[in-house]
XYZ file of C-alpha atoms in Angstrom:
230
model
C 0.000 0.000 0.000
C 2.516 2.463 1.075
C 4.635 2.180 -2.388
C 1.501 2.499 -3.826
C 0.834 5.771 -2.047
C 4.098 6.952 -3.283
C 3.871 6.236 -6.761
C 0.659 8.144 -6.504
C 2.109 10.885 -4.941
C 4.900 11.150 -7.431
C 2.404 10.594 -10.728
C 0.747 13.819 -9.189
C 4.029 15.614 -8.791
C 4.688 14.822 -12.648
C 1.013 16.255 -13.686
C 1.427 19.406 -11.298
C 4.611 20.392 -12.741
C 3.869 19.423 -16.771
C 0.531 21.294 -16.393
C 2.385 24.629 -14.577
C 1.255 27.815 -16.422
C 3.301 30.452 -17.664
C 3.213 33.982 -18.976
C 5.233 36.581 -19.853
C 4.551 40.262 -20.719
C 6.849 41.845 -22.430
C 7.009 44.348 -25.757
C 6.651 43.200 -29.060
C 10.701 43.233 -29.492
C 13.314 41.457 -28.207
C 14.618 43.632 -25.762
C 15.037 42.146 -22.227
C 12.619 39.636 -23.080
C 14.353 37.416 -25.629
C 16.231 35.692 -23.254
C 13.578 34.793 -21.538
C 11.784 33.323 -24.405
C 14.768 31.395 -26.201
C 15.412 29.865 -22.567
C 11.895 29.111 -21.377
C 11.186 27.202 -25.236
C 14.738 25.286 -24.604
C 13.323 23.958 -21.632
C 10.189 22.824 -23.630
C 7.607 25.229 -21.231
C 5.094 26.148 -22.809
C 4.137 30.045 -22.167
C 2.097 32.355 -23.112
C 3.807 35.159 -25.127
C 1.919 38.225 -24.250
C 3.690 40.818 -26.018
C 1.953 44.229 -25.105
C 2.176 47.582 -27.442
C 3.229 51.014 -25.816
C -0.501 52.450 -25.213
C -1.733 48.904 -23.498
C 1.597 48.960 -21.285
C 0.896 52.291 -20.252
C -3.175 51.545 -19.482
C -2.181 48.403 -17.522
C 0.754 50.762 -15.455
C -1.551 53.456 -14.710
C -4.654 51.159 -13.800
C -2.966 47.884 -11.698
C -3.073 48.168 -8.452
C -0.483 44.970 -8.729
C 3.008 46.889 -7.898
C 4.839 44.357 -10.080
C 3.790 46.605 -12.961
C 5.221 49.518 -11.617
C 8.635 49.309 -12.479
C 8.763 48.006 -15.885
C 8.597 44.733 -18.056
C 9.009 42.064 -18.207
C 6.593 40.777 -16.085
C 6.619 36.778 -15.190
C 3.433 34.774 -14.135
C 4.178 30.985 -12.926
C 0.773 29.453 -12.218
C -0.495 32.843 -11.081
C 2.248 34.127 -9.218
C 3.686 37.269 -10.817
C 7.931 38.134 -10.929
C 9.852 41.199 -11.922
C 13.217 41.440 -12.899
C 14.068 40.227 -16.357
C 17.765 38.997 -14.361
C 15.275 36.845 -12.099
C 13.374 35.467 -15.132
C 16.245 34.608 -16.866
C 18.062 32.680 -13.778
C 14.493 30.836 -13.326
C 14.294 30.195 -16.867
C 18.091 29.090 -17.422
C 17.438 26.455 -14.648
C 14.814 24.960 -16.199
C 16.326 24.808 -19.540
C 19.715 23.891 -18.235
C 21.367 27.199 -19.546
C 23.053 27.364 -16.019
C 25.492 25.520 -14.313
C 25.823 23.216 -11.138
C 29.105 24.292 -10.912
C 30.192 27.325 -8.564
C 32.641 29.032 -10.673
C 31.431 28.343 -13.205
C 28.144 29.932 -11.795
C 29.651 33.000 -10.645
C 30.861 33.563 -13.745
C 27.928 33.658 -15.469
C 26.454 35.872 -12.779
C 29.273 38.183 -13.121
C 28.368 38.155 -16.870
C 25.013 38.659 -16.551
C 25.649 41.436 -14.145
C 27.917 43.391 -16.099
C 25.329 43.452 -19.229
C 22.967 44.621 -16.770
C 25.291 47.315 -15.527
C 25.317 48.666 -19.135
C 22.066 48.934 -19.227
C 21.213 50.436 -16.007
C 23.700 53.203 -16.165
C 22.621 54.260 -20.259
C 22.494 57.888 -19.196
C 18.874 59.437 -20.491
C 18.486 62.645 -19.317
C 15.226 64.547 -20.861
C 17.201 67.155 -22.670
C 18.409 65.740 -26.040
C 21.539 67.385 -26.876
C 22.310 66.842 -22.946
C 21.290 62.735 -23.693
C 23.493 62.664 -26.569
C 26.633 64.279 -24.978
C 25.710 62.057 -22.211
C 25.668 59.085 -24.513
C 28.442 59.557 -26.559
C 30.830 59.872 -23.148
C 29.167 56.838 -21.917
C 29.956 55.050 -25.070
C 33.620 56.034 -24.689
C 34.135 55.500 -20.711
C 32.369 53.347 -18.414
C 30.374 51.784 -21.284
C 33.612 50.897 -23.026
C 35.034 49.687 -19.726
C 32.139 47.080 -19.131
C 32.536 45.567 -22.834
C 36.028 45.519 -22.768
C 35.718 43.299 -19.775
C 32.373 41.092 -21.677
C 35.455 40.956 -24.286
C 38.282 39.601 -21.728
C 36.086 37.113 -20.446
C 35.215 35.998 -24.239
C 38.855 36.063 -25.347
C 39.663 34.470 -21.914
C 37.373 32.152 -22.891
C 38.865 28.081 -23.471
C 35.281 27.340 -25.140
C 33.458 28.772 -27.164
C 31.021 30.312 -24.731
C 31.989 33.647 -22.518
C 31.854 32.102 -19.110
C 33.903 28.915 -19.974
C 30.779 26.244 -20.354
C 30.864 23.113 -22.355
C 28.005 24.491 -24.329
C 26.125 28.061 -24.292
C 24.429 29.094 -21.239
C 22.043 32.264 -20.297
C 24.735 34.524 -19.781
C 26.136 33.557 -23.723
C 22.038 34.323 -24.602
C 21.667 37.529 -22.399
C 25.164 39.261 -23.880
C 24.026 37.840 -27.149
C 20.436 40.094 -26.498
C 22.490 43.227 -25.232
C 24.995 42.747 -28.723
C 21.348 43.134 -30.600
C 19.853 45.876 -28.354
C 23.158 47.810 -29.829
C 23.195 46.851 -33.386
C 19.267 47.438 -33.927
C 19.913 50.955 -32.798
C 18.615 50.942 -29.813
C 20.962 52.591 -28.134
C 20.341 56.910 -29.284
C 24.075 58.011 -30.267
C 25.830 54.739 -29.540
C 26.832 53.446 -33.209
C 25.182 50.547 -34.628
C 28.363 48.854 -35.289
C 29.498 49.871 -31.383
C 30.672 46.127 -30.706
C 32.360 45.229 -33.447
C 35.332 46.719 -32.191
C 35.124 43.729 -29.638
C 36.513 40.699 -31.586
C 35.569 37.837 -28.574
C 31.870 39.492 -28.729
C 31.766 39.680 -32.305
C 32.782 35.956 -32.333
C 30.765 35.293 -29.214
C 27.674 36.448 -31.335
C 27.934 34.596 -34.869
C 28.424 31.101 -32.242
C 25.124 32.233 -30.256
C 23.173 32.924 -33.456
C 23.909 29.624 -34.569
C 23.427 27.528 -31.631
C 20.619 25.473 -31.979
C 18.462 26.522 -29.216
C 18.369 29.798 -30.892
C 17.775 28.507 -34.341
C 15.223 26.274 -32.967
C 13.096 29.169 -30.959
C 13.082 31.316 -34.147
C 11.727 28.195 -36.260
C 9.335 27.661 -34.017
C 7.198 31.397 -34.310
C 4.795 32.355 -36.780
C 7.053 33.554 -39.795
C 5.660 37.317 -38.849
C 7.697 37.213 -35.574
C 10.988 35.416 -37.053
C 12.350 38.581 -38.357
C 11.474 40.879 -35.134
């Protein structure tokens, strides 16, 4: 009776977690989002891919009452529990899709990789004046900016694989430097060049490798050909 009980009890287990529900909000770009979504399909979740235009994101902001919306997207829903923190998602969603890494340096380093790309973000100066942003930008670009991708670039040149933080195979922080590259190169980044990182060989390397991996190749096959492009 008792193994009974527990096979019971761990058949339930296996329907809980296979029927687990998933959404994420995010803009209809890849942004900080596309990590999210290449990592959550390599795990095989299934989610639903609310992508949200400006004016809805705005109504939602303004009328929740749910402080999660507050601060930005993405926004993460796991069987009605909501996250923030695209970082967060990504770590949850890396797990799951086994895009991280049991082992402690090797851990760290992705952390430190992951932290460092969201450094650069965080610190994009965007004042409201625009000549002020783009004398603001431009320095950026040239100082700290530059300081933080020279380092993405060490650690890629370091590098004895092919990934940045020394995996056997690519892992979230490879996907989540790999989103930052494209943030850069689709312009959006006002007064930072287009071509900004090509000046960083390991990156520039770093990016052709995650374009090709299969995980990504397999997450663009798998949308609507409307969205394989975006």
């Amino acid at each position: 009776m008792s193994r009974i009980v527990v096979a019971s009890a761990f058949f339930l287990t296996l329907v809980a977690a296979s029927s687990c529900t998933h959404v994420l909000e995010y803009f209809d770009t890849p942004g900080r989002g596309e990590a999210i979504r290449i990592a959550l399909h390599s795990a095989g979740v299934k989610f639903t891919d609310k992508r949200l235009g400006w004016e809805e994101w705005q109504g939602i902001k303004s009328s929740s009452s749910d402080w999660v919306y507050k601060n930005g997207l993405p926004v993460l829903t796991v069987d009605g529990t909501k996250f923030s923190q695209s970082i967060a998602q990504m770590r949850y969603a890396a797990r799951k899709g086994k895009l991280y890494s049991d082992n402690l340096l090797e851990a760290m380093r992705i952390d430190e990789v992951m932290d460092i790309v969201q450094d650069i973000l965080a610190k994009t100066p965007s004042p409201p004046d625009p000549e002020e942003k783009k004398k603001q930008r431009e320095e950026y670009a040239s100082g700290k900016m530059f300081n933080f991708m020279s380092r993405l670039n060490q650690l890629a040149e370091q590098s004895t694989t092919a990934w940045i933080a020394g995996t056997a195979d690519m892992a979230i922080a490879d996907l989540m430097t790999w989103q930052l590259l494209g943030m850069i190169s689709s312009g959006n980044f006002d007064h930072v060049p287009a071509d900004y990182h090509t000046q960083f060989a390991g990156l520039s390397r770093l990016e052709k490798a995650v374009s090709e991996h299969a995980v990504v190749t397999g997450y663009y096959a798998s949308l609507p050909a409307a969205k394989q492009d975006l």
